[in-house]
Amino acid sequence: MQVSRNNLLFVLLFAGGIILPTAILSYLSFRNIQNEVYLAQKNFDENLSAFQNEVEDAIEKEQAKIYQETKAASLFLYEQPQGLLDFGHATEFKSVEGIEAIFLFNKGTLIYPDLSSRNFFKSPDFSSSVATPQSINLYQEETAGFKDSLSQRIYLAKRSKSLKPTSFFFETHDDQIQNLLGLIRFYYKQKNYDEALKLLSILENSPHQQGYLHADLTRAVNLLHFEILVKQRKHQEAQDYCLSVLVQFLEKQDIDDVSSSKFFFETAFTQILSFEKLAQDKREAFWNLRENFNRQLGYMDILHHHKDQFQEILNDVVSSKEGILYRNTDDATLFKMSYPYLSGDQVVIAKLDRNAYRTRLLNRLKTVTQSFKNIPFSITEKNDSLILGSIPKDAPIIGQHEISEALDWEFTLYEKDMQDIRKETRHRMFLMYGLMLFALITVIFGSFFMFRFITQERKLLAMKANFLSSVSHELKTPLTSIKMFAEMMARGRLQKAEKVQEYSTLIGKEASRLENLIGAILNYTRMEHGTGAFKWERLDFSICAKKVFDAVEDIGVEKGLTFYTHFEPNVFVMGDYTALYSLVQNLIDNAIKYTEAPGDITIDVKSEDDWIVFSVADTGIGIASSEQKNIFNDFYRVGDEMTRSTKGSGLGLATVKRVAETHKATISLVSKPGKGSTFTVKFKRAE
Ligand code: ADP
């Protein structure tokens, strides 16, 4: 009763403390999961505007960075002296990633690049933006050190007649010149340098009337002349020649031959720099000259190519607050930077290196878009080619606008499909459902096992209580008889000697019944405390079984039962004699106890391959199949009339099971109510 009250309390606590909260939590979580899709949608909407802002911000910041870098580079150029040789170290020139060329104007006048400011912009197109003539430091004779000597040399070269390069017109026809050039090349290949030079001087001293051809031809002639001097290892002369061509170039009236000149100067300067005997300071000066001159030539080339655009952007009025203006055409993107971005009358026009500029912006955008993976968007170029993101099929467009004025990029945001949102939240939902299911299953299983355990405990307690009462009853009955007979004998009331003998025999019988009962209890407790007390030996099972049979045969015979026995000799097993004895005894005892006369009991010990098989069969009351698995439990007794009228403790088969287990033997039972039972124990044969 106590136990069941505790049980009730336990059930209440369990239900109130675990099952109910778990159920409520599960219900709430289920509802939350239903909301998950709604939340995801809301989250998406919020993310959308954040994403849009961040994309725009990223572009703006990167562009602002480029403006800053361009400004720094232009200020550096502005502060530098404009002379070629005095133009600091070429390495200090600040290039900006994403910008191909920078042009500096002041009050509408080009001040960088500036090769020959006196002559470059004579063309009417540029008349407004031409720099006032400035002297180039190369010509200044006062400059110190090597530069001085180099300037001197240039100065001299300028006046020297012998090295004077082409500044003339040919009267001969192009073909003739080409023939002449072919001949010079032939001599050059034959290494007949003197002859080649002779022809070159004819060519150089004869003017030519066709300007554009003249430029290219002039540089070809110059290059050949220079090469021959190098081949003849006349390095000093080669240097002087190169400088004289430079002077001639700077004095020229137009810049049509920029590309061919660029090629000549680049080749010539590079070759000069490879001269072994070139002094270090000279080398530095030539290196500077090469870098700065070539860069400026390159910029001039750009200016020349896009002069219309430059003119237009120069004239454009900058209306934006930042002082930045773009002009984007198919072949070039320019931006103009002026007041208030720059101070005073300064204007910078920069030509974008579109690819590098694009890469800069793209890299910046990639980091932004990475943190908004779930938003469908695309960034496309003017020709609709995709730059970043993806264009989802049939998705309605939420918003579209241009980003980056320079590159004409279009930024598009698309509506997200509910299906997609569901798909994204599905795995999270699965996880939550899984967790809840797991919690519920655990609670249910836990409760189930807990109740089973409690019920078993209850049963065991009841059994033990039952056992104690039946054991004390069993002990009391023979004791009462012994006490009664002993008292009668003590009073001396028994006259006849037969009576005394009869009573003494009864006392003896009751005493041995007591002994048996105590033996069963002891046996059981011995088993319960494990095999530590066992004495393992190799023994003949038949001898053990025969001994038990001899001790109990009389009881069976007296009851009117017939025994059939077979004890095969030399059937050895490893075991504890006392334990095996009690196993055999319990099985034969039960057979006698639960068989009514007339009945048969068959005891058989035999060997089968590696096994020793011991069986006890009776024709008794049998055991219902529903009871068969229970009868081996501690204190278990079948609750029918027959069993109740038979004395017992419910420990016999429990002892048999334990002994078999400790001897690694198997027990099987075949039984039918009303027909009889056969218990079979199979032992491993001992070697
Ligand atoms: P008990 O002391 O009651 O005999 P056991 O553990 O030896 O306890 O047996 C448990 C129960 O199994 C018995 O109460 C009885 O109902 C049943 N039983 C055991 N052996 C037999 C048998 N040979 N024939 C019929 N019933 C049996």
PDB file of C-alpha atoms and ligand atoms in Angstrom, residues 590-591 593-594 618 621-623 631 636-638 643 648-654 677 679, ligand 1:
ATOM      1  CA  ASN A 590       9.245 -30.984  -8.092  1.00  0.00           C
ATOM      2  CA  ALA A 591       8.460 -33.983 -10.305  1.00  0.00           C
ATOM      3  CA  LYS A 593       5.562 -32.985  -5.690  1.00  0.00           C
ATOM      4  CA  TYR A 594       3.514 -32.105  -8.773  1.00  0.00           C
ATOM      5  CA  ASP A 618       6.874 -36.578 -15.152  1.00  0.00           C
ATOM      6  CA  ILE A 621      -0.115 -31.602 -13.542  1.00  0.00           C
ATOM      7  CA  GLY A 622       1.995 -29.771 -16.136  1.00  0.00           C
ATOM      8  CA  ILE A 623       2.536 -26.010 -16.432  1.00  0.00           C
ATOM      9  CA  ILE A 631       8.421 -20.232 -12.772  1.00  0.00           C
ATOM     10  CA  TYR A 636       7.520 -17.475  -7.894  1.00  0.00           C
ATOM     11  CA  ARG A 637       4.856 -20.119  -7.355  1.00  0.00           C
ATOM     12  CA  VAL A 638       2.020 -20.882  -9.739  1.00  0.00           C
ATOM     13  CA  THR A 643       0.422 -25.668  -5.989  1.00  0.00           C
ATOM     14  CA  GLY A 648       7.178 -25.010  -1.255  1.00  0.00           C
ATOM     15  CA  SER A 649       9.169 -21.780  -1.150  1.00  0.00           C
ATOM     16  CA  GLY A 650       9.234 -20.731  -4.822  1.00  0.00           C
ATOM     17  CA  LEU A 651      13.033 -20.954  -4.643  1.00  0.00           C
ATOM     18  CA  GLY A 652      13.562 -24.407  -6.198  1.00  0.00           C
ATOM     19  CA  LEU A 653      13.557 -23.492  -9.910  1.00  0.00           C
ATOM     20  CA  ALA A 654      15.213 -20.131  -9.170  1.00  0.00           C
ATOM     21  CA  SER A 677       6.485 -31.766 -17.762  1.00  0.00           C
ATOM     22  CA  PHE A 679      12.916 -30.324 -17.711  1.00  0.00           C
TER      23      PHE A 679
HETATM   24  P1  ADP B   1       8.041 -24.606  -5.216  1.00  0.00           P
HETATM   25  O1  ADP B   1       8.772 -24.505  -3.963  1.00  0.00           O
HETATM   26  O2  ADP B   1       6.746 -23.906  -5.215  1.00  0.00           O
HETATM   27  O3  ADP B   1       8.013 -25.905  -5.831  1.00  0.00           O
HETATM   28  P2  ADP B   1       9.736 -24.053  -7.448  1.00  0.00           P
HETATM   29  O4  ADP B   1      10.587 -22.834  -7.783  1.00  0.00           O
HETATM   30  O5  ADP B   1      10.437 -25.303  -7.361  1.00  0.00           O
HETATM   31  O6  ADP B   1       8.914 -23.656  -6.196  1.00  0.00           O
HETATM   32  O7  ADP B   1       8.659 -24.131  -8.580  1.00  0.00           O
HETATM   33  C1  ADP B   1       7.951 -23.000  -8.980  1.00  0.00           C
HETATM   34  C2  ADP B   1       6.574 -23.404  -9.490  1.00  0.00           C
HETATM   35  O8  ADP B   1       6.686 -24.126 -10.692  1.00  0.00           O
HETATM   36  C3  ADP B   1       5.861 -24.269  -8.584  1.00  0.00           C
HETATM   37  O9  ADP B   1       5.087 -23.535  -7.644  1.00  0.00           O
HETATM   38  C4  ADP B   1       4.977 -25.105  -9.481  1.00  0.00           C
HETATM   39  O10 ADP B   1       3.736 -24.473  -9.682  1.00  0.00           O
HETATM   40  C5  ADP B   1       5.714 -25.113 -10.774  1.00  0.00           C
HETATM   41  N1  ADP B   1       6.400 -26.424 -11.023  1.00  0.00           N
HETATM   42  C6  ADP B   1       7.707 -26.674 -10.818  1.00  0.00           C
HETATM   43  N2  ADP B   1       7.995 -27.949 -11.227  1.00  0.00           N
HETATM   44  C7  ADP B   1       6.849 -28.464 -11.697  1.00  0.00           C
HETATM   45  C8  ADP B   1       6.485 -29.740 -12.266  1.00  0.00           C
HETATM   46  N3  ADP B   1       7.392 -30.714 -12.408  1.00  0.00           N
HETATM   47  N4  ADP B   1       5.186 -29.943 -12.633  1.00  0.00           N
HETATM   48  C9  ADP B   1       4.273 -28.977 -12.487  1.00  0.00           C
HETATM   49  N5  ADP B   1       4.530 -27.735 -11.970  1.00  0.00           N
HETATM   50  C10 ADP B   1       5.829 -27.516 -11.577  1.00  0.00           C
END
